[in-house]
Short mmCIF file of C-alpha atoms and ligand atoms in Angstrom, two decimals:
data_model
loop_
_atom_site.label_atom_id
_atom_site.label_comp_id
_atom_site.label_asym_id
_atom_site.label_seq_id
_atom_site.Cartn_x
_atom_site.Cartn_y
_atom_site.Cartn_z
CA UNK A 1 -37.39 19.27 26.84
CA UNK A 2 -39.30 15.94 26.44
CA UNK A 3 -42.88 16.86 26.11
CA UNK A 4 -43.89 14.79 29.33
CA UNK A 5 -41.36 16.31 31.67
CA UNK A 6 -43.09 19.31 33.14
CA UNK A 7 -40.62 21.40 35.96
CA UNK A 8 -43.17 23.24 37.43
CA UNK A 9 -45.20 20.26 38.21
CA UNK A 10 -41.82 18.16 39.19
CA UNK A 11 -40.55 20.99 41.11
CA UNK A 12 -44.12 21.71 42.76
CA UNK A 13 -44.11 18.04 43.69
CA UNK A 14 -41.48 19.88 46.80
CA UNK A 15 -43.59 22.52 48.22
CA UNK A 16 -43.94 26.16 46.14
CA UNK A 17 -40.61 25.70 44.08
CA UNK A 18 -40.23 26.60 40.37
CA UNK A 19 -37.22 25.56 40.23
CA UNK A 20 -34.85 22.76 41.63
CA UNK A 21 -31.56 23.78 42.87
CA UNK A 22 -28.49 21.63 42.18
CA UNK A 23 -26.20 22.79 44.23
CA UNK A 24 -23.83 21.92 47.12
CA UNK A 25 -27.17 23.83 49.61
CA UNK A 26 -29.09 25.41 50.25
CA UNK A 27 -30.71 23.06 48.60
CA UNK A 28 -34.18 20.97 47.31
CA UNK A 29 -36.25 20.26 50.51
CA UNK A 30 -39.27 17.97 50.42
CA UNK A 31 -43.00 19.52 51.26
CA UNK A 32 -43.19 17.98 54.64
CA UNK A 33 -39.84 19.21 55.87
CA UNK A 34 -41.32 22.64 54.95
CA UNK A 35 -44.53 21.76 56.43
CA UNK A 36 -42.73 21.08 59.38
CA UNK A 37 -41.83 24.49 60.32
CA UNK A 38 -45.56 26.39 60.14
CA UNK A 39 -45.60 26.61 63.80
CA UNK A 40 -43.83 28.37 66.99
CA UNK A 41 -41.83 26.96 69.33
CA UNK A 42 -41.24 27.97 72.39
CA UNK A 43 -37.66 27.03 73.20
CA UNK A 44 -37.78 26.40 76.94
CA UNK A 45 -40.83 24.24 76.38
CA UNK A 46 -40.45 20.42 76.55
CA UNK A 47 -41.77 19.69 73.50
CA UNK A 48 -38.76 21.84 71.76
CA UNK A 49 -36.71 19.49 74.56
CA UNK A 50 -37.98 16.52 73.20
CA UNK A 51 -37.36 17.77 69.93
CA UNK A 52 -33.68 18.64 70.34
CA UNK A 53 -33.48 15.01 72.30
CA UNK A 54 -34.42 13.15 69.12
CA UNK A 55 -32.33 15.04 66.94
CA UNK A 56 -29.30 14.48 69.08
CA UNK A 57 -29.69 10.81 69.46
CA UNK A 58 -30.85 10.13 65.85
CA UNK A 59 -27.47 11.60 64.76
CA UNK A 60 -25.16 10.02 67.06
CA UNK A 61 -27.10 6.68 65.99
CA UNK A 62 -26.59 7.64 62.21
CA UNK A 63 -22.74 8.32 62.89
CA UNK A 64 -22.56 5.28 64.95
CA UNK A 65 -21.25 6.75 67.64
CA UNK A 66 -22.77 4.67 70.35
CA UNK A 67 -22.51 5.68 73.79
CA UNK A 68 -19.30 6.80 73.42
CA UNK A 69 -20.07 10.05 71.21
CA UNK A 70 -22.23 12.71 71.95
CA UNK A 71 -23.89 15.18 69.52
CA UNK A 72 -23.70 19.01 70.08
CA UNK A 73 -25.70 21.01 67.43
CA UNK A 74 -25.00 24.89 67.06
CA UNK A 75 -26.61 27.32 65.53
CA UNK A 76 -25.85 28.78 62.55
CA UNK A 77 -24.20 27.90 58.82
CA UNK A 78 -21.62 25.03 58.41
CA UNK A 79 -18.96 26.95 58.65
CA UNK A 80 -19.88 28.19 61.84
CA UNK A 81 -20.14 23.79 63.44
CA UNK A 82 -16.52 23.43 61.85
CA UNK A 83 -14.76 26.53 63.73
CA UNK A 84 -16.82 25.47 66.78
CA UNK A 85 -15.55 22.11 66.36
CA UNK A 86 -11.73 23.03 65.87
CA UNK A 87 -11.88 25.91 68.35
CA UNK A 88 -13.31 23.80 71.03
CA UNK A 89 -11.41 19.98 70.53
CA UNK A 90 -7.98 21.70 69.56
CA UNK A 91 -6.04 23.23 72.90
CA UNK A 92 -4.86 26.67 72.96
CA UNK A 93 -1.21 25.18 72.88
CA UNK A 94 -2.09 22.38 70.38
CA UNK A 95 -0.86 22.09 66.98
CA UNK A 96 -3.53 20.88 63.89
CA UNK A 97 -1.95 19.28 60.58
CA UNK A 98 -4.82 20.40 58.12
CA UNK A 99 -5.32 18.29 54.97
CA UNK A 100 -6.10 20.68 52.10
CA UNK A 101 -7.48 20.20 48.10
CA UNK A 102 -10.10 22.44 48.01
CA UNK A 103 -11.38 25.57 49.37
CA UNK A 104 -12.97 23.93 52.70
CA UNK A 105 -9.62 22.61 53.73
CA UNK A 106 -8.25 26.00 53.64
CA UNK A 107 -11.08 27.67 55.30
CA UNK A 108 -10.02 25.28 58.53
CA UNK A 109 -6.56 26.54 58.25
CA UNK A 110 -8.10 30.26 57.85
CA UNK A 111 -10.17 29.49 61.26
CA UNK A 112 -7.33 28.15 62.58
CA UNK A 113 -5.28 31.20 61.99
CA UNK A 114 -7.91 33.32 63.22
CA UNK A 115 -7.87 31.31 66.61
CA UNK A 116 -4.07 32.00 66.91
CA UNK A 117 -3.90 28.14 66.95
CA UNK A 118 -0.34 26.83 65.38
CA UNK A 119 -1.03 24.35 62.05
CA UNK A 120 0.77 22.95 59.59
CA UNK A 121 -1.03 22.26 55.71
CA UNK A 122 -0.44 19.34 53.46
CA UNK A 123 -1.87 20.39 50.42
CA UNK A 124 -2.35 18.01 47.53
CA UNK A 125 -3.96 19.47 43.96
CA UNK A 126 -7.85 20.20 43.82
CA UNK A 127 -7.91 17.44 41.22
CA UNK A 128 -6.17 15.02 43.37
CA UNK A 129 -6.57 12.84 46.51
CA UNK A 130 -4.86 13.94 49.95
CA UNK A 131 -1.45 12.34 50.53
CA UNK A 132 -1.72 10.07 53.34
CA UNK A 133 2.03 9.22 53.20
CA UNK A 134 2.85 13.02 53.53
CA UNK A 135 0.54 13.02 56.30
CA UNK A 136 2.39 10.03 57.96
CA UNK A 137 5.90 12.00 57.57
CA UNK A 138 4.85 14.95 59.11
CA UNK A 139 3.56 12.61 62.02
CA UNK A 140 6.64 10.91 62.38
CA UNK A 141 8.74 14.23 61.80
CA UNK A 142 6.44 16.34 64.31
CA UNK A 143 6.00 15.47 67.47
CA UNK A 144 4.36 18.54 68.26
CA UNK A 145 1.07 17.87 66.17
CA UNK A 146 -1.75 16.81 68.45
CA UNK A 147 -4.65 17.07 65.67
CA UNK A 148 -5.20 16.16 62.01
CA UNK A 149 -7.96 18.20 60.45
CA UNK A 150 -9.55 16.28 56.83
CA UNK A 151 -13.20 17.29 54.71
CA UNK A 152 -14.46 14.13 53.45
CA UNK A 153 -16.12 14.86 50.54
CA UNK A 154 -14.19 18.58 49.27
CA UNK A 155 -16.98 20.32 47.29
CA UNK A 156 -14.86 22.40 45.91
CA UNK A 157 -14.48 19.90 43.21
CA UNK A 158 -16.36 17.04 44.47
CA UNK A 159 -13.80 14.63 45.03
CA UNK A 160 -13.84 11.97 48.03
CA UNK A 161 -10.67 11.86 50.05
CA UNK A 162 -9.64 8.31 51.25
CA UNK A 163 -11.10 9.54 54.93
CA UNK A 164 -10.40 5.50 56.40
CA UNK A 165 -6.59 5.43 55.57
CA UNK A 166 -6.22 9.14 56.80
CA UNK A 167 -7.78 8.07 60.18
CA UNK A 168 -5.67 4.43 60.05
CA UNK A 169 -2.65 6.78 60.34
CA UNK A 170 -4.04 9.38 62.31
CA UNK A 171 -4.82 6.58 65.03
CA UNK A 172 -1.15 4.08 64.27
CA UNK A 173 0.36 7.69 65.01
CA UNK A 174 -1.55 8.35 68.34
CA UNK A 175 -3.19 11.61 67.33
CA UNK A 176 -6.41 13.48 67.21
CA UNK A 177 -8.80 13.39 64.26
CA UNK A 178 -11.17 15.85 62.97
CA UNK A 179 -13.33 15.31 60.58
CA UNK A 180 -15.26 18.39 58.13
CA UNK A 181 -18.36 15.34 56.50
CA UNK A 182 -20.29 18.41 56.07
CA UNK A 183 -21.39 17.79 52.23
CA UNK A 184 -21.00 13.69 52.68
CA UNK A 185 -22.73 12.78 56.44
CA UNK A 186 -26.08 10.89 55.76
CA UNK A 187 -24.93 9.76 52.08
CA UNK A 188 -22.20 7.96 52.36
CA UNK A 189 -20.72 5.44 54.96
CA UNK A 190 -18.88 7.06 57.75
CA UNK A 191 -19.10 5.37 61.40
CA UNK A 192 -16.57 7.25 64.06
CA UNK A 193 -16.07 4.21 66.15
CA UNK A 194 -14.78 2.25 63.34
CA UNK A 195 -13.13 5.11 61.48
CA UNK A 196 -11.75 6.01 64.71
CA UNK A 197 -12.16 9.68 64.56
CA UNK A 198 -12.74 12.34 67.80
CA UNK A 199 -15.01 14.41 66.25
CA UNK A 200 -17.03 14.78 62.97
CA UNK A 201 -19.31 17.95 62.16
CA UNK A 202 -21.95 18.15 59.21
CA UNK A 203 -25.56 20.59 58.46
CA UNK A 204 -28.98 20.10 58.65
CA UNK A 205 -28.67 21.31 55.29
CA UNK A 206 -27.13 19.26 53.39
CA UNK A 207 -27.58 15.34 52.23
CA UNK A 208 -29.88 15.31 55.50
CA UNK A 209 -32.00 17.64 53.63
CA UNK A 210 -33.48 19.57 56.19
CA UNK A 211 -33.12 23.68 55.85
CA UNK A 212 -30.48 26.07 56.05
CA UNK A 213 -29.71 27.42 60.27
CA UNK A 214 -27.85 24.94 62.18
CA UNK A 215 -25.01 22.43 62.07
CA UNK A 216 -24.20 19.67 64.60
CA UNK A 217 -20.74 18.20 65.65
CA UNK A 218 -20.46 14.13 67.44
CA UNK A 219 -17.72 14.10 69.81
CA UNK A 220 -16.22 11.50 71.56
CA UNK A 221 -17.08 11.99 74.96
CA UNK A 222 -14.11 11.70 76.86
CA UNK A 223 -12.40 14.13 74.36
CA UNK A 224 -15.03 16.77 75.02
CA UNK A 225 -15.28 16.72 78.50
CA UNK A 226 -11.40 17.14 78.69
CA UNK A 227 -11.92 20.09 76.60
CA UNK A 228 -13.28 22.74 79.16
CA UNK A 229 -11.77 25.87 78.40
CA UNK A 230 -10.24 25.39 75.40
CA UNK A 231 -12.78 27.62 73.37
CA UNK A 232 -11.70 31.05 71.89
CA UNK A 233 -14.64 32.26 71.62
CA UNK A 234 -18.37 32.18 73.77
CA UNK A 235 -20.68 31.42 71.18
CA UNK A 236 -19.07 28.79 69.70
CA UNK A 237 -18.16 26.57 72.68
CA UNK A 238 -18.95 23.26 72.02
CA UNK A 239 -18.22 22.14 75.87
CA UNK A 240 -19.91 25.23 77.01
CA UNK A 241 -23.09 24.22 74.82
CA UNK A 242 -22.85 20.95 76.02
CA UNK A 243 -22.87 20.78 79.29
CA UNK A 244 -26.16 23.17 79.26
CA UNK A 245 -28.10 20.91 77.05
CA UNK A 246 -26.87 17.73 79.52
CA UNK A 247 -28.12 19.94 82.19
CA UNK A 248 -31.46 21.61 80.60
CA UNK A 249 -31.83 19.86 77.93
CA UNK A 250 -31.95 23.28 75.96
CA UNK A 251 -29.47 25.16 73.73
CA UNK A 252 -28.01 28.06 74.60
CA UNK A 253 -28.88 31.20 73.33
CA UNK A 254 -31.93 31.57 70.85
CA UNK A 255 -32.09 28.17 69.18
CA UNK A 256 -33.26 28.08 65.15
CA UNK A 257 -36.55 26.53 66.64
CA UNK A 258 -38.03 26.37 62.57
CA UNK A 259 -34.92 24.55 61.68
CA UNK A 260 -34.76 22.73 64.62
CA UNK A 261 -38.38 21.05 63.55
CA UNK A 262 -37.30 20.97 59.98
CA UNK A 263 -34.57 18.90 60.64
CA UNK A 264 -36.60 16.37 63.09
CA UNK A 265 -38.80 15.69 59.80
CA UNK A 266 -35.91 15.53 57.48
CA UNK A 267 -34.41 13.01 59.73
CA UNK A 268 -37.27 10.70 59.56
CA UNK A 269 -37.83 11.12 56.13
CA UNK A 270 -33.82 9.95 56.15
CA UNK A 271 -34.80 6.88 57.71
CA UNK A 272 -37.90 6.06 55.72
CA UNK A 273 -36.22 6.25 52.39
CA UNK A 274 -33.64 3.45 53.82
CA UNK A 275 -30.97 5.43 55.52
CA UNK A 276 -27.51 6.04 54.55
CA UNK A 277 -27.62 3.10 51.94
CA UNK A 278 -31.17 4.51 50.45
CA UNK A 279 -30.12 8.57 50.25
CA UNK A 280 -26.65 7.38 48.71
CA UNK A 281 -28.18 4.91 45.99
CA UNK A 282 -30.03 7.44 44.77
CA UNK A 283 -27.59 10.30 44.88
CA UNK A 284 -25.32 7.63 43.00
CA UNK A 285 -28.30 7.18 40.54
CA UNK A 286 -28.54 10.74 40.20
CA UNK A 287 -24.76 11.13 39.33
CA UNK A 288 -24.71 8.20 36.76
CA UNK A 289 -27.66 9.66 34.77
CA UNK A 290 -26.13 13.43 35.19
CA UNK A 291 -22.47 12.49 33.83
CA UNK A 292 -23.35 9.63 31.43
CA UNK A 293 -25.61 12.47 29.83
CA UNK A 294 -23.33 15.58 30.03
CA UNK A 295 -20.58 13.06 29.00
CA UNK A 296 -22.66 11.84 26.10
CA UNK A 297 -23.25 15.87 24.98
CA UNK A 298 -19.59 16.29 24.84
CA UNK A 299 -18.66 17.59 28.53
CA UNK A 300 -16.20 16.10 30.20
CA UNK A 301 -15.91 16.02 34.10
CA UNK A 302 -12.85 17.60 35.90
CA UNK A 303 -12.35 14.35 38.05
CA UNK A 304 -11.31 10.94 36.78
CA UNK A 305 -14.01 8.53 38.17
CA UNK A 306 -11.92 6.72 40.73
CA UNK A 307 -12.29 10.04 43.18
CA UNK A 308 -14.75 11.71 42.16
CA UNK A 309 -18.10 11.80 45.00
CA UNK A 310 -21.91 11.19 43.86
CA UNK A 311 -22.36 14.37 45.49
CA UNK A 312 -21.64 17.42 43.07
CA UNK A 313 -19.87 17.03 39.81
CA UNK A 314 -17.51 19.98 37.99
CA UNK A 315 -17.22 19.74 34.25
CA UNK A 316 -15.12 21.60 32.80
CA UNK A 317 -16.47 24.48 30.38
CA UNK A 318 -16.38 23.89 26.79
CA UNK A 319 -13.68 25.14 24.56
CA UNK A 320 -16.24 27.10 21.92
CA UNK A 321 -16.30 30.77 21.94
CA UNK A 322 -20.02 31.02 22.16
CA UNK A 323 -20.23 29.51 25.73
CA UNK A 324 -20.27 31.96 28.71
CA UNK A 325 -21.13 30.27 32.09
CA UNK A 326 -23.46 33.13 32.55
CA UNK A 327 -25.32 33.05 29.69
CA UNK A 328 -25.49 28.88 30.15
CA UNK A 329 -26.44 29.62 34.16
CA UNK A 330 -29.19 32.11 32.93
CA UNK A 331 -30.75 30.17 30.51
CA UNK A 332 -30.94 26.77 32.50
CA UNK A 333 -32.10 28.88 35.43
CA UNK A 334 -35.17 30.18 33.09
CA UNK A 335 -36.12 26.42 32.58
CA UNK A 336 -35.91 25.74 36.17
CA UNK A 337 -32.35 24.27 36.73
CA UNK A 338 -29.86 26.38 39.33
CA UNK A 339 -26.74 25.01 38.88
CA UNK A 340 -23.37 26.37 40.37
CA UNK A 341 -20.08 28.24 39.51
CA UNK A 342 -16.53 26.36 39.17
CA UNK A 343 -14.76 27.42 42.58
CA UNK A 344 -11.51 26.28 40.92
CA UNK A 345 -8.19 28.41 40.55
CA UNK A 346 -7.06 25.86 38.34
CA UNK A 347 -9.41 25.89 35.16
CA UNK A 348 -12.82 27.55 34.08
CA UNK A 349 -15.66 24.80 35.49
CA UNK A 350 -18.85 24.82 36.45
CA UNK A 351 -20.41 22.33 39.07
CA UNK A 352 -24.16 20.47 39.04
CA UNK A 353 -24.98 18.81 42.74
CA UNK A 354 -26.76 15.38 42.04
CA UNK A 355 -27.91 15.52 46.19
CA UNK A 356 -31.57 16.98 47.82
CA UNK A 357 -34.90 15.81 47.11
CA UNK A 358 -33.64 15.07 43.45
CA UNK A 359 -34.71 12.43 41.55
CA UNK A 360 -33.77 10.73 38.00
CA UNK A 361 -35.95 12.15 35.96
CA UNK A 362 -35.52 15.38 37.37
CA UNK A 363 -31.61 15.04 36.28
CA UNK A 364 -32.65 13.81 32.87
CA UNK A 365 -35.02 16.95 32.41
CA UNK A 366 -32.00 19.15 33.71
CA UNK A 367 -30.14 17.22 30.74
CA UNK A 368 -32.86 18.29 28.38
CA UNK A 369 -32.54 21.74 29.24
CA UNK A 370 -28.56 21.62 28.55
CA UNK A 371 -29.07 20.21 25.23
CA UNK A 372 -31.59 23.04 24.50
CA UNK A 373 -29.46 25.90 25.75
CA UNK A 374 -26.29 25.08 24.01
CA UNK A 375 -28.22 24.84 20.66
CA UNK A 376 -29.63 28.35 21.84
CA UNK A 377 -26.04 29.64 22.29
CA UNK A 378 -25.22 27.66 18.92
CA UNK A 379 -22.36 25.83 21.01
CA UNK A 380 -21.79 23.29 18.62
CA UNK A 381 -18.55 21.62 20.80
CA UNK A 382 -19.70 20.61 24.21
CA UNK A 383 -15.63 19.81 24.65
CA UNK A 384 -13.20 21.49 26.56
CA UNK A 385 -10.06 20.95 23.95
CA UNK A 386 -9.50 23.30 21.55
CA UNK A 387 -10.33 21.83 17.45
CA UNK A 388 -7.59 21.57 15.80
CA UNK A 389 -7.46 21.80 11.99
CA UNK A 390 -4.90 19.98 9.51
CA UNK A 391 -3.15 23.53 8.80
CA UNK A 392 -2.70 24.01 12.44
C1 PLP B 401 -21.02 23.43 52.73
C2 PLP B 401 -19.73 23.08 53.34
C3 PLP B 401 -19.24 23.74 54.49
C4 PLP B 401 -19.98 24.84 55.21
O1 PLP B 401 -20.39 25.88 54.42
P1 PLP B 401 -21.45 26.95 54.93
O2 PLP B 401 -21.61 27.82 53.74
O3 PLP B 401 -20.87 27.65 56.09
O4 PLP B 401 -22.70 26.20 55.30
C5 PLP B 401 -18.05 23.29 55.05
N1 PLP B 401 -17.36 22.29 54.50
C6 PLP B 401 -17.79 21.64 53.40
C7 PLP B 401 -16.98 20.51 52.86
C8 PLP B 401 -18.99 22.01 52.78
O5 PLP B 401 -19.41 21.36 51.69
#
């Protein structure tokens, strides 16, 4: 590692870390968003009100919803926010086209399933785009389909699905849209006026970089209050949640008051480091150092460049028989670098996430570190072919 890069003191720079994590979250927090949570709040207090306030209205500001969206956070993982979401805007009798290429898309069609709520999947390849003509034939050749269900950015493999000419036919076609930004919302452009979409749901834990404990979904107004009733399930009733908070101006239930706080600061912080446009320069920064490098080593990325997000990367493992991912993982981990496993059925990856309180030289001492650890594991061929000799 270059002899002026020091980890500890990098990774110290973000509270008591040893290590930076880049991954698709939890993920690096800043200091004062962990700062933020050394105190108790209580949560029928106003200041907790005021609290939950600003973190509804900065968000509906940040998805440019206007006053025609309203923002309902709920407690819990992402996962959680995205069954709330589908459970809550999709009627018992309704019928959800789901847009799959990854493993998030067909977790909605899993949560769909578990609802009892009738869908219909266009998958495409986890290496490939979503089909938006498919998508328009099974509009025109369904009547039946109220809802489309799409994940902007599919971490799976990192790719960026063309969310504004999904929602252009979702709209010509007169149906619902749904949209799963959790791992893109706050880095890259996505307004739900202009997209037009009904609802969008993302986590305080991801490129808002606040902590791990609750999610947040911004509905169109009109859409939610016509959707009374239509939850499966208590806890995760979006209409049910917000009609309290309107009222009280409190969550239901125990709200993750630490989180809560966390998220207040990380949404300032947000705004301070230029917004959308700021977070996503440097995420993009990130990326170009990270796959310029690893490209430069020999890796090569799973994604042609055209679709592939500034979020996380997967490269593809290399080809030499002295590479486990575990041994690789292990190693980088001991020099302060998490990284994350492929989540691929198609071929043995491994992803890095370029997003959290990351900065350049922090990927080009991760890049260090790989060059060191594949000398370690004498990996001589960063590539994923197999060498082929002249007696072959
Ligand atoms: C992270 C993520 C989720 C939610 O995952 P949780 O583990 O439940 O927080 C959902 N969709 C996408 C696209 C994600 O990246």
């Amino acid at each position: 590692m270059s002899a002026d890069y020091n980890v500890l003191e990098r990774a110290g720079r973000t509270g008591e870390n040893h290590e930076f994590l880049l991954t698709p979250g939890p993920l690096t927090t800043s200091k004062k968003v962990k700062a933020a949570m050394q105190r108790d709040w209580g949560s029928w207090d106003q200041p907790f009100i005021d609290l939950t306030a600003e973190i509804c209205r900065s968000l509906v500001d940040l998805a440019g919803g206007g006053s025609e969206f309203v923002c309902v956070p709920m407690q819990g993982s992402g996962t959680f926010v995205v069954e709330a979401m589908l459970g809550t805007m999709v009627p018992r009798d309704g019928h959800c086209a789901v847009l799959v290429n990854g493993a998030y898309g067909d977790r909605i069609v899993k949560t769909l399933r578990v609802m009892g709520r009738r869908c219909t999947v266009l998958k495409t390849a986890e290496t490939d785009v979503y089909d938006v003509a498919a998508l328009e034939q099974a509009l025109i050749g369904d009547k039946t389909i109220s809802h489309v269900a799409a994940v902007h950015c599919e971490t799976t493999s990192g790719v960026l699905n063309p969310l504004t000419a999904i929602s252009e036919v979702t709209a010509r076609h007169g149906r619902s849209l749904l949209v799963d930004a959790m791992s893109s919302f706050a880095a890259l452009p996505l307004n739900v006026c202009d997209l037009p979409c009904d609802g969008m749901v993302s986590s305080a834990n991801k490129c808002i970089q606040g902590v791990p404990g609750m999610g947040f979904a911004v509905l169109r107004r009109s859409t939610l209050e016509a959707s009374a009733g239509n939850a499966h399930s208590l806890s995760l009733d979006l209409h049910d949640q917000w009609v309290y908070l309107e009222k009280s101006g409190r969550w239901r239930f125990t709200p993750p008051t630490h989180s809560a706080a966390a998220l207040v600061e990380a949404i300032r912080e947000h705004a301070a480091e230029g917004g959308v446009e700021g977070r996503g320069g440097r995420y993009a920064q990130n990326h170009r150092v990270l796959v310029d490098g690893m490209r430069a080593i020999g890796f090569e990325t799973l994604l042609s460049d055209e679709i592939q997000s500034p979020i996380i990367t997967t490269f593809i493992e290399p080809n030499d028989p002295n590479f486990t991912f575990q041994a690789f993982y292990d190693l980088l981990a001991k020099r302060g670098f998490v990284i994350y496993p492929g989540k691929l059925t198609a071929a043995p990856t491994f992803r890095v996430g370029t997003i959290g309180a990351l900065e350049e030289q922090d990927i080009t001492g991760l890049l260090c570190a790989v060059r060191e650890v594949l000398a370690e594991l004498n990996v001589r061929d960063a590539s994923p072919r197999r060498t082929t000799t002249a007696a072959e």
